Amino acid sequence: MNESLNEYPHRHPDDHPHEHQILNPATEEVIATVPAATPGDVAAAVARATEAQRGWAALAPADRARLLRRFAAVVDGRIEELAALEVREAGHPIGNARWEAGNVRDLLDYAAGGAERLSGAQIPVAGGLNVTFHEPLGVVAVIAPWNFPMPIAAWGTAPALAAGNAVVLKPAETTPLTALRLAELALEAGLPEGLLQVLPGAGPVAGAALVEHPGVAKVVFTGSTAVGKQIMATCAAGVKRVTLELGGKSPNIVFADADIERAAASAPGSFLDNTGQDCCARSRILVQASVYDRFMELLAPAVTSFAVGDPADPATAMGPLISAAQRERVRSYVPEDAPAAIRGDAPQGKGFWYPATVLEATGPGDRAAVEEIFGPVAVVLPFEDEADAVRLANATDYGLSGSIWTRDVGRAVRVSRAVAAGNLSVNSHSSVRYATPFGGYKQSGLGRELGPDALAAFTETKNVFISTEEQ
Ligand code: ADP
């Protein structure tokens, strides 16, 4: 996520509103008013979570699994309702929003399977029996961003619960509604009171209080690199566990030997999906110089035909940005007189709309080519050869994802290994699947979420040696 125009730059609770108005970003209408949690609310929630976690961890693993599957089934029955809420509060196109709600269901199902498979090891040693246990951490704080409010809340929550922890979830200021609804659905499914609590509130107040609370054993944070660093520093004081999913400036590398038509046709989705508010957005398009002109010729119609408009319309591929502040930030990268190579349309009038924009970089140091924009803006840069492509791809403090387009399988493997990023895809733009690990190299993050090892990040390993000496 971006180094934000932080709407709440001060720490003191009195400086923050006691409630947040939630806007529909496509219309600017107020759709809800949500109270903002105070540090006192945070302390009370952590106390309730501590209590609930004891009972939860004492349940048989099969019973925890059964309850989580029931939670998944309840979510499955509410996909349309949750998706509609995401359309209203985040401006996501309805097709995307349905996928997001389905992703929550799938994560819960997948994590539930892990509850009964948290097997330790028996390790051969002399003089006794040595076994390991994977024990829950206790209370986990999940601090979620506004770009994918539902799935990212679930990435931390589902495996944490499956591993026997309680969760206090703080959604982003602008997008608390789906998280609040998910907590209600958890109760409907039979999860114990207090096990999953959602506390909307300001990051520097409710978020900071959660991170600092001594009763919180681990913080899972997804957001800007600047806030992530601050959270990691706070966690250091208590040697708290931390998982960070931060920013990105991911490359889309197109070699001359690729299927240029397919590479160009799929490029818009890779930086326009979610209106570019995606830490995996392929917002640096690196194109081999010999096919640069041809690629740009093909890219232009693909970008301008990307359907922008009412998120509730199933034909829409791109909705508005999340807020006025975010639109100002995106605009700051594209001065009025910037010679955009390609520019799409956007609705006029109410709503935080911004057109799809492709810039030709003036050089690799160009601000738009270096910083995460978090909007529907990509920068194109030419490269000469494979070494040059790898050098440019790695010329960033980030390392989250990237795509490689080539028909040469050896090159695909070489470049995949050479690019310092956690999630790469060849001849595609896939990044996130609940069954595969996700996370960043360098300043894109710390730790991994999702995939077969997701539960391990929510446990401590305990080693026990039992002497077999005669007593
Ligand atoms: P963005 O700039 O895109 O809004 P942030 O990193 O500011 O991203 O926000 C991501 C999440 O982190 C949100 O839930 C926000 O409320 C929370 N947050 C922001 N500042 C802090 C902080 N100092 N401590 C804890 N959480 C924070």
Coordinates of C-alpha atoms and ligand atoms in Angstrom, one line a residue:
M1 CA 0.0 0.0 0.0
N2 CA 1.1 3.5 -0.5
E3 CA 3.0 5.9 1.8
S4 CA -0.3 7.5 2.5
L5 CA -1.6 10.9 2.8
N6 CA -2.4 9.8 6.3
E7 CA -5.8 11.2 7.2
Y8 CA -4.9 10.8 10.9
P9 CA -1.4 12.1 11.4
H10 CA -1.5 12.7 15.1
R11 CA -1.5 10.2 17.9
H12 CA -3.7 11.9 20.6
P13 CA -7.2 10.3 20.7
D14 CA -8.8 13.8 21.2
D15 CA -7.5 14.7 17.7
H16 CA -9.5 12.0 16.1
P17 CA -13.2 11.8 15.3
H18 CA -15.3 9.6 17.6
E19 CA -17.1 8.1 14.6
H20 CA -16.3 7.7 10.9
Q21 CA -18.7 8.4 8.1
I22 CA -18.5 5.7 5.5
L23 CA -18.8 7.0 1.9
N24 CA -19.8 5.2 -1.3
P25 CA -16.7 6.2 -3.4
A26 CA -18.7 6.0 -6.6
T27 CA -21.3 8.5 -5.5
E28 CA -19.8 10.3 -2.4
E29 CA -23.0 9.4 -0.5
V30 CA -22.7 8.7 3.2
I31 CA -23.8 5.1 3.6
A32 CA -23.1 4.5 7.3
T33 CA -21.7 6.1 10.4
V34 CA -19.5 3.8 12.5
P35 CA -18.2 4.6 16.0
A36 CA -14.4 4.8 16.4
A37 CA -12.8 2.5 19.1
T38 CA -10.9 4.2 21.9
P39 CA -7.9 2.8 23.6
G40 CA -10.3 1.8 26.4
D41 CA -12.4 -0.2 23.9
V42 CA -9.2 -1.9 22.7
A43 CA -8.2 -2.9 26.2
A44 CA -11.7 -4.3 26.9
A45 CA -11.7 -6.3 23.6
V46 CA -8.3 -7.8 24.3
A47 CA -9.5 -8.9 27.8
R48 CA -12.6 -10.6 26.2
A49 CA -10.4 -12.2 23.5
T50 CA -8.0 -13.5 26.2
E51 CA -10.8 -15.2 27.9
A52 CA -12.4 -16.6 24.7
Q53 CA -9.0 -17.9 23.5
R54 CA -8.6 -20.2 26.5
G55 CA -11.8 -22.0 25.8
W56 CA -11.2 -22.1 22.1
A57 CA -7.7 -23.6 22.5
A58 CA -9.1 -26.2 24.9
L59 CA -11.6 -27.5 22.3
A60 CA -10.8 -30.6 20.3
P61 CA -9.2 -29.7 17.0
A62 CA -12.0 -31.4 15.2
D63 CA -14.5 -29.2 16.9
R64 CA -12.6 -26.0 16.0
A65 CA -12.5 -27.3 12.4
R66 CA -16.2 -28.0 12.4
L67 CA -17.0 -24.5 13.7
L68 CA -14.8 -22.9 11.1
R69 CA -16.4 -24.9 8.3
R70 CA -19.8 -23.8 9.6
F71 CA -18.5 -20.2 9.5
A72 CA -17.5 -20.8 5.8
A73 CA -20.9 -22.2 5.1
V74 CA -22.7 -19.2 6.6
V75 CA -20.4 -16.9 4.5
D76 CA -21.2 -19.0 1.4
G77 CA -24.9 -18.3 2.0
R78 CA -24.2 -14.5 2.2
I79 CA -21.9 -14.0 -0.8
E80 CA -24.4 -11.7 -2.5
E81 CA -25.0 -9.6 0.6
L82 CA -21.2 -9.3 1.4
A83 CA -20.4 -8.5 -2.2
A84 CA -23.1 -5.8 -2.3
L85 CA -21.6 -4.3 0.8
E86 CA -18.1 -4.3 -0.8
V87 CA -19.5 -2.6 -3.9
R88 CA -21.0 0.2 -1.7
E89 CA -18.2 0.9 0.7
A90 CA -15.1 0.2 -1.5
G91 CA -16.5 0.8 -5.1
H92 CA -15.3 -2.6 -6.3
P93 CA -17.0 -4.0 -9.4
I94 CA -19.6 -6.6 -8.4
G95 CA -17.8 -9.4 -10.2
N96 CA -14.6 -8.7 -8.2
A97 CA -16.6 -8.3 -5.0
R98 CA -18.2 -11.7 -5.4
W99 CA -14.8 -13.3 -5.9
E100 CA -13.6 -11.5 -2.7
A101 CA -16.5 -12.8 -0.6
G102 CA -15.9 -16.3 -2.1
N103 CA -12.2 -16.0 -1.1
V104 CA -13.2 -15.5 2.5
R105 CA -15.3 -18.7 2.4
D106 CA -12.5 -20.6 0.8
L107 CA -9.9 -19.4 3.3
L108 CA -12.1 -20.5 6.2
D109 CA -12.6 -23.9 4.6
Y110 CA -8.9 -24.3 3.8
A111 CA -7.7 -23.1 7.3
A112 CA -10.3 -25.4 9.0
G113 CA -8.5 -28.4 7.4
G114 CA -5.3 -27.2 9.1
A115 CA -6.7 -27.3 12.6
E116 CA -6.4 -31.1 12.8
R117 CA -3.1 -31.3 10.9
L118 CA -1.0 -29.1 13.2
S119 CA 1.2 -32.2 13.9
G120 CA 4.4 -31.8 15.7
A121 CA 7.4 -34.0 15.2
Q122 CA 9.0 -36.9 17.0
I123 CA 12.8 -36.4 16.8
P124 CA 15.2 -39.2 17.5
V125 CA 17.5 -38.4 20.4
A126 CA 19.3 -40.4 23.0
G127 CA 17.9 -41.2 26.4
G128 CA 14.2 -40.5 25.8
L129 CA 11.4 -39.3 23.7
N130 CA 11.6 -35.9 22.0
V131 CA 8.4 -34.3 20.7
T132 CA 7.3 -30.9 19.4
F133 CA 4.0 -29.2 19.8
H134 CA 2.6 -26.2 17.8
E135 CA 0.8 -24.1 20.4
P136 CA -1.4 -21.1 19.7
L137 CA 0.1 -17.6 20.4
G138 CA -3.0 -16.2 22.2
V139 CA -4.6 -13.0 21.0
V140 CA -3.7 -11.9 17.5
A141 CA -4.3 -8.4 16.2
V142 CA -5.1 -8.1 12.5
I143 CA -4.9 -4.6 11.1
A144 CA -6.4 -4.6 7.6
P145 CA -6.3 -2.0 4.8
W146 CA -9.0 -0.6 2.6
N147 CA -8.0 -1.9 -0.7
F148 CA -9.2 -5.5 -0.2
P149 CA -11.1 -5.2 3.1
M150 CA -12.7 -8.6 3.1
P151 CA -10.0 -11.0 1.8
I152 CA -7.1 -9.4 3.6
A153 CA -9.0 -9.4 6.9
A154 CA -9.6 -13.2 6.3
W155 CA -6.0 -14.0 5.3
G156 CA -4.9 -13.3 8.9
T157 CA -8.0 -14.2 10.7
A158 CA -8.8 -17.7 9.3
P159 CA -5.4 -19.4 10.0
A160 CA -5.0 -17.6 13.3
L161 CA -8.4 -19.0 14.5
A162 CA -7.7 -22.4 13.1
A163 CA -4.4 -22.6 15.0
G164 CA -6.3 -21.9 18.3
N165 CA -5.9 -18.1 18.7
A166 CA -8.4 -15.3 19.2
V167 CA -8.5 -12.3 16.8
V168 CA -9.1 -8.6 17.3
L169 CA -9.5 -7.2 13.8
K170 CA -9.1 -3.5 13.1
P171 CA -10.4 -2.6 9.6
A172 CA -9.4 0.5 7.8
E173 CA -11.2 3.8 8.6
T174 CA -12.9 3.9 5.2
T175 CA -14.0 0.2 4.9
P176 CA -15.2 -1.3 8.2
L177 CA -18.6 -2.6 7.0
T178 CA -17.8 -6.1 5.6
A179 CA -15.5 -6.9 8.6
L180 CA -18.3 -5.9 11.0
R181 CA -20.7 -8.2 9.1
L182 CA -18.2 -11.1 9.1
A183 CA -18.0 -10.9 12.9
E184 CA -21.8 -11.2 13.1
L185 CA -21.7 -14.2 10.8
A186 CA -19.1 -15.8 12.9
L187 CA -21.5 -15.6 15.9
E188 CA -24.3 -16.9 13.7
A189 CA -22.1 -19.9 12.8
G190 CA -21.6 -20.7 16.5
L191 CA -18.1 -19.3 17.1
P192 CA -17.7 -18.3 20.8
E193 CA -18.4 -14.7 21.8
G194 CA -15.2 -12.7 22.0
L195 CA -13.2 -15.0 19.7
L196 CA -13.4 -12.7 16.7
Q197 CA -14.0 -9.1 17.5
V198 CA -14.0 -6.2 15.0
L199 CA -13.0 -2.8 16.3
P200 CA -13.3 0.0 13.7
G201 CA -11.3 3.1 14.5
A202 CA -8.4 5.4 13.6
G203 CA -5.1 3.7 12.8
P204 CA -3.0 5.9 15.1
V205 CA -5.6 5.5 18.0
A206 CA -7.3 2.1 17.9
G207 CA -4.6 0.5 15.7
A208 CA -1.7 1.8 17.8
A209 CA -3.4 0.8 21.1
L210 CA -3.8 -2.7 19.8
V211 CA -0.1 -2.9 18.6
E212 CA 1.1 -1.7 22.0
H213 CA -1.2 -3.8 24.2
P214 CA 0.8 -6.3 26.2
G215 CA -2.0 -8.9 25.8
V216 CA -1.6 -9.0 22.1
A217 CA 0.9 -11.7 21.1
K218 CA 1.2 -11.0 17.4
V219 CA 0.3 -8.3 14.9
V220 CA -0.6 -9.0 11.3
F221 CA -0.5 -5.8 9.4
T222 CA -1.2 -5.0 5.7
G223 CA -0.8 -1.4 4.7
S224 CA 1.8 1.2 3.8
T225 CA 5.5 0.5 4.3
A226 CA 5.8 3.7 6.5
V227 CA 3.2 2.5 9.0
G228 CA 4.5 -1.1 8.8
K229 CA 8.0 0.1 9.9
Q230 CA 6.4 2.0 12.8
I231 CA 4.4 -1.1 13.8
M232 CA 7.5 -3.3 13.6
A233 CA 9.4 -0.9 15.9
T234 CA 6.6 -0.9 18.4
C235 CA 6.5 -4.7 18.4
A236 CA 10.2 -4.8 19.1
A237 CA 9.7 -3.4 22.6
G238 CA 7.6 -6.5 23.5
V239 CA 9.4 -8.9 21.1
K240 CA 6.0 -9.4 19.6
R241 CA 5.6 -11.5 16.5
V242 CA 4.8 -9.6 13.4
T243 CA 3.7 -10.3 9.8
L244 CA 3.9 -7.4 7.4
E245 CA 2.4 -7.1 3.9
L246 CA 3.5 -3.7 2.6
G247 CA 3.9 -1.9 -0.7
G248 CA 5.0 -2.9 -4.1
K249 CA 6.1 -1.5 -7.5
S250 CA 6.0 -4.7 -9.4
P251 CA 7.4 -5.2 -12.9
N252 CA 5.7 -6.7 -15.9
I253 CA 8.6 -7.8 -18.1
V254 CA 7.8 -8.4 -21.7
F255 CA 10.5 -10.0 -23.8
A256 CA 10.6 -9.8 -27.6
D257 CA 10.1 -13.6 -27.9
A258 CA 6.8 -13.5 -26.0
D259 CA 3.3 -13.7 -27.4
I260 CA 3.1 -9.9 -27.7
E261 CA -0.6 -9.9 -28.5
R262 CA -1.4 -11.8 -25.3
A263 CA 1.0 -9.8 -23.2
A264 CA -0.6 -6.5 -24.4
A265 CA -4.1 -7.7 -24.0
S266 CA -3.6 -8.8 -20.4
A267 CA -1.4 -5.9 -19.3
P268 CA -4.4 -3.5 -18.5
G269 CA -5.9 -5.9 -16.0
S270 CA -2.6 -6.3 -14.2
F271 CA -2.5 -2.6 -13.2
L272 CA -6.1 -1.5 -13.5
D273 CA -7.8 -4.2 -11.4
N274 CA -9.1 -2.7 -8.2
T275 CA -8.4 0.7 -9.9
G276 CA -4.7 0.0 -9.3
Q277 CA -5.2 -0.1 -5.5
D278 CA -3.4 -3.4 -5.3
C279 CA 0.0 -3.9 -3.8
C280 CA 0.6 -6.5 -6.6
A281 CA -0.2 -4.1 -9.4
R282 CA 2.2 -4.5 -12.3
S283 CA 2.7 -0.8 -12.5
R284 CA 6.1 -0.9 -14.2
I285 CA 5.9 -2.3 -17.6
L286 CA 9.3 -3.2 -18.9
V287 CA 9.3 -3.9 -22.6
Q288 CA 12.2 -5.1 -24.8
A289 CA 13.2 -2.2 -27.0
S290 CA 12.9 -4.3 -30.3
V291 CA 9.1 -4.8 -29.7
Y292 CA 8.4 -1.6 -27.7
D293 CA 6.5 0.3 -30.5
R294 CA 4.4 -2.8 -31.4
F295 CA 3.6 -3.4 -27.8
M296 CA 2.4 0.2 -27.2
E297 CA 0.3 0.0 -30.4
L298 CA -1.5 -3.0 -29.0
L299 CA -1.7 -1.7 -25.4
A300 CA -3.5 1.5 -26.3
P301 CA -6.8 -0.1 -27.4
A302 CA -6.6 -2.7 -24.6
V303 CA -6.4 0.2 -22.0
T304 CA -9.0 2.5 -23.5
S305 CA -11.5 -0.4 -23.8
F306 CA -11.2 -1.4 -20.2
A307 CA -14.8 -0.8 -18.9
V308 CA -14.9 2.0 -16.3
G309 CA -18.2 2.9 -14.6
D310 CA -20.9 1.9 -12.1
P311 CA -19.4 -0.8 -9.9
A312 CA -22.8 -2.4 -9.5
D313 CA -23.0 -3.1 -13.2
P314 CA -21.6 -6.7 -14.0
A315 CA -20.0 -5.4 -17.2
T316 CA -17.8 -2.9 -15.2
A317 CA -14.1 -3.8 -14.9
M318 CA -12.9 -0.7 -13.0
G319 CA -14.6 1.4 -10.4
P320 CA -13.6 4.6 -8.6
L321 CA -10.6 5.2 -6.3
I322 CA -11.4 4.8 -2.6
S323 CA -11.4 8.5 -1.5
A324 CA -10.7 12.1 -2.5
A325 CA -7.4 12.0 -0.7
Q326 CA -6.3 8.9 -2.7
R327 CA -7.3 10.7 -5.9
E328 CA -5.2 13.7 -5.0
R329 CA -2.3 11.4 -4.3
V330 CA -2.6 9.7 -7.7
R331 CA -3.0 13.0 -9.5
S332 CA 0.3 14.2 -7.9
Y333 CA 2.1 11.6 -10.1
V334 CA 0.5 12.9 -13.3
P335 CA 0.8 16.6 -13.7
E336 CA -1.8 18.2 -16.0
D337 CA 0.8 18.7 -18.7
A338 CA 2.3 15.2 -18.4
P339 CA 2.4 13.6 -21.8
A340 CA 0.4 10.5 -21.1
A341 CA 1.1 7.9 -23.7
I342 CA -2.4 6.4 -23.2
R343 CA -5.3 7.7 -21.3
G344 CA -8.8 6.1 -20.8
D345 CA -12.1 7.7 -19.9
A346 CA -13.7 8.2 -16.5
P347 CA -17.1 9.3 -15.4
Q348 CA -17.5 13.0 -14.6
G349 CA -19.3 14.4 -11.6
K350 CA -19.7 12.7 -8.2
G351 CA -17.4 9.9 -7.2
F352 CA -13.6 9.6 -6.9
W353 CA -13.0 8.6 -10.5
Y354 CA -9.6 8.6 -12.3
P355 CA -8.9 7.5 -15.8
A356 CA -6.5 4.6 -16.7
T357 CA -3.2 6.2 -17.6
V358 CA 0.0 5.0 -19.1
L359 CA 3.1 7.1 -18.8
E360 CA 6.4 6.7 -20.7
A361 CA 9.2 7.0 -18.1
T362 CA 11.6 9.8 -18.7
G363 CA 14.2 7.6 -17.0
P364 CA 14.4 4.8 -14.4
G365 CA 14.7 7.5 -11.6
D366 CA 11.4 9.1 -12.6
R367 CA 9.2 9.4 -9.4
A368 CA 6.3 7.7 -11.1
A369 CA 8.6 4.8 -12.0
V370 CA 9.9 4.4 -8.5
E371 CA 7.1 5.1 -6.0
E372 CA 4.0 3.1 -5.4
I373 CA 1.1 5.2 -6.9
F374 CA -1.8 2.9 -5.9
G375 CA -4.0 4.1 -8.7
P376 CA -4.7 3.2 -12.3
V377 CA -1.3 4.5 -13.6
A378 CA 1.5 2.4 -15.1
V379 CA 4.9 3.5 -16.4
V380 CA 6.5 1.9 -19.4
L381 CA 10.3 1.6 -19.7
P382 CA 12.3 -0.1 -22.5
F383 CA 15.1 -2.5 -21.9
E384 CA 17.8 -4.0 -24.1
D385 CA 18.5 -7.5 -23.0
E386 CA 17.8 -10.1 -20.2
A387 CA 20.5 -8.7 -17.9
D388 CA 19.1 -5.2 -18.4
A389 CA 15.5 -6.4 -17.6
V390 CA 16.6 -8.1 -14.4
R391 CA 18.6 -5.0 -13.3
L392 CA 15.6 -2.7 -13.9
A393 CA 13.2 -5.1 -12.3
N394 CA 15.3 -5.2 -9.1
A395 CA 16.0 -1.4 -9.0
T396 CA 13.4 -0.9 -6.3
D397 CA 13.1 -1.2 -2.5
Y398 CA 10.0 -3.3 -3.0
G399 CA 9.8 -7.0 -4.0
L400 CA 6.2 -8.2 -3.9
S401 CA 5.3 -9.6 -7.3
G402 CA 6.0 -9.5 -11.0
S403 CA 5.2 -11.1 -14.3
I404 CA 7.5 -12.5 -17.0
W405 CA 6.3 -12.8 -20.6
T406 CA 8.5 -15.1 -22.8
R407 CA 8.2 -18.3 -24.9
D408 CA 11.7 -19.4 -23.8
V409 CA 11.3 -21.7 -20.8
G410 CA 14.9 -21.4 -19.8
R411 CA 14.7 -17.6 -19.7
A412 CA 11.4 -17.8 -17.8
V413 CA 13.1 -19.9 -15.1
R414 CA 16.3 -17.8 -15.0
V415 CA 14.4 -14.5 -14.7
S416 CA 12.0 -15.9 -12.1
R417 CA 15.0 -16.8 -10.0
A418 CA 16.8 -13.6 -10.6
V419 CA 14.0 -11.2 -9.7
A420 CA 13.9 -10.5 -5.9
A421 CA 10.2 -10.8 -5.3
G422 CA 7.9 -13.1 -3.4
N423 CA 5.3 -13.8 -6.1
L424 CA 6.1 -14.2 -9.8
S425 CA 4.0 -15.4 -12.6
V426 CA 5.1 -16.5 -16.1
N427 CA 2.8 -15.7 -19.1
S428 CA 0.1 -14.7 -16.6
H429 CA -0.5 -12.2 -13.9
S430 CA -1.5 -14.4 -11.0
S431 CA -0.4 -13.5 -7.5
V432 CA -2.9 -14.6 -4.9
R433 CA -4.3 -18.0 -4.3
Y434 CA -5.4 -19.1 -0.9
A435 CA -3.5 -22.4 -1.3
T436 CA -0.1 -20.8 -2.2
P437 CA 2.2 -18.7 -0.1
F438 CA 2.1 -14.9 -0.5
G439 CA 4.4 -12.2 0.8
G440 CA 7.2 -9.8 0.0
Y441 CA 11.0 -9.6 -0.3
K442 CA 12.8 -6.5 0.8
Q443 CA 10.6 -3.6 2.0
S444 CA 7.4 -5.3 0.7
G445 CA 7.1 -7.2 3.9
L446 CA 8.0 -9.8 6.4
G447 CA 6.7 -13.3 6.6
R448 CA 4.2 -15.2 4.4
E449 CA 0.5 -15.5 4.5
L450 CA -1.8 -18.1 2.8
G451 CA -0.6 -21.5 1.5
P452 CA 0.0 -24.8 3.3
D453 CA 2.2 -23.2 6.1
A454 CA -0.2 -20.3 7.0
L455 CA -1.1 -21.8 10.4
A456 CA 2.6 -22.1 11.4
A457 CA 2.8 -18.3 11.6
F458 CA 0.3 -18.3 14.4
T459 CA 1.9 -20.9 16.6
E460 CA 4.9 -21.3 18.9
T461 CA 6.9 -24.5 18.6
K462 CA 7.4 -26.2 21.9
N463 CA 10.0 -28.9 22.3
V464 CA 9.5 -31.5 25.1
F465 CA 12.1 -34.1 26.0
I466 CA 10.8 -37.0 28.2
S467 CA 13.5 -39.1 29.8
T468 CA 13.1 -42.9 29.5
E469 CA 15.6 -43.6 32.2
E470 CA 14.3 -46.0 34.9
Q471 CA 13.1 -43.9 37.8
Ligands
ADP1 P1 -3.2 3.7 3.7 O1 -2.2 4.8 3.6 O2 -3.3 3.0 2.4 O3 -4.5 4.1 4.3 P2 -2.2 2.7 6.1 O4 -0.9 2.0 6.3 O5 -2.2 4.1 6.6 O6 -2.5 2.6 4.6 O7 -3.4 1.9 6.8 C1 -3.5 0.5 6.8 C2 -4.2 0.1 8.1 O8 -3.3 0.5 9.2 C3 -5.5 0.8 8.4 O9 -6.3 -0.1 9.1 C4 -5.1 2.0 9.3 O10 -6.1 2.4 10.2 C5 -4.0 1.3 10.1 N1 -3.0 2.2 10.7 C6 -2.6 3.4 10.3 N2 -1.7 4.0 11.1 C7 -1.5 3.1 12.2 C8 -0.7 3.1 13.3 N3 0.1 4.1 13.7 N4 -0.8 2.0 14.1 C9 -1.6 0.9 13.8 N5 -2.4 0.9 12.7 C10 -2.3 2.0 11.9

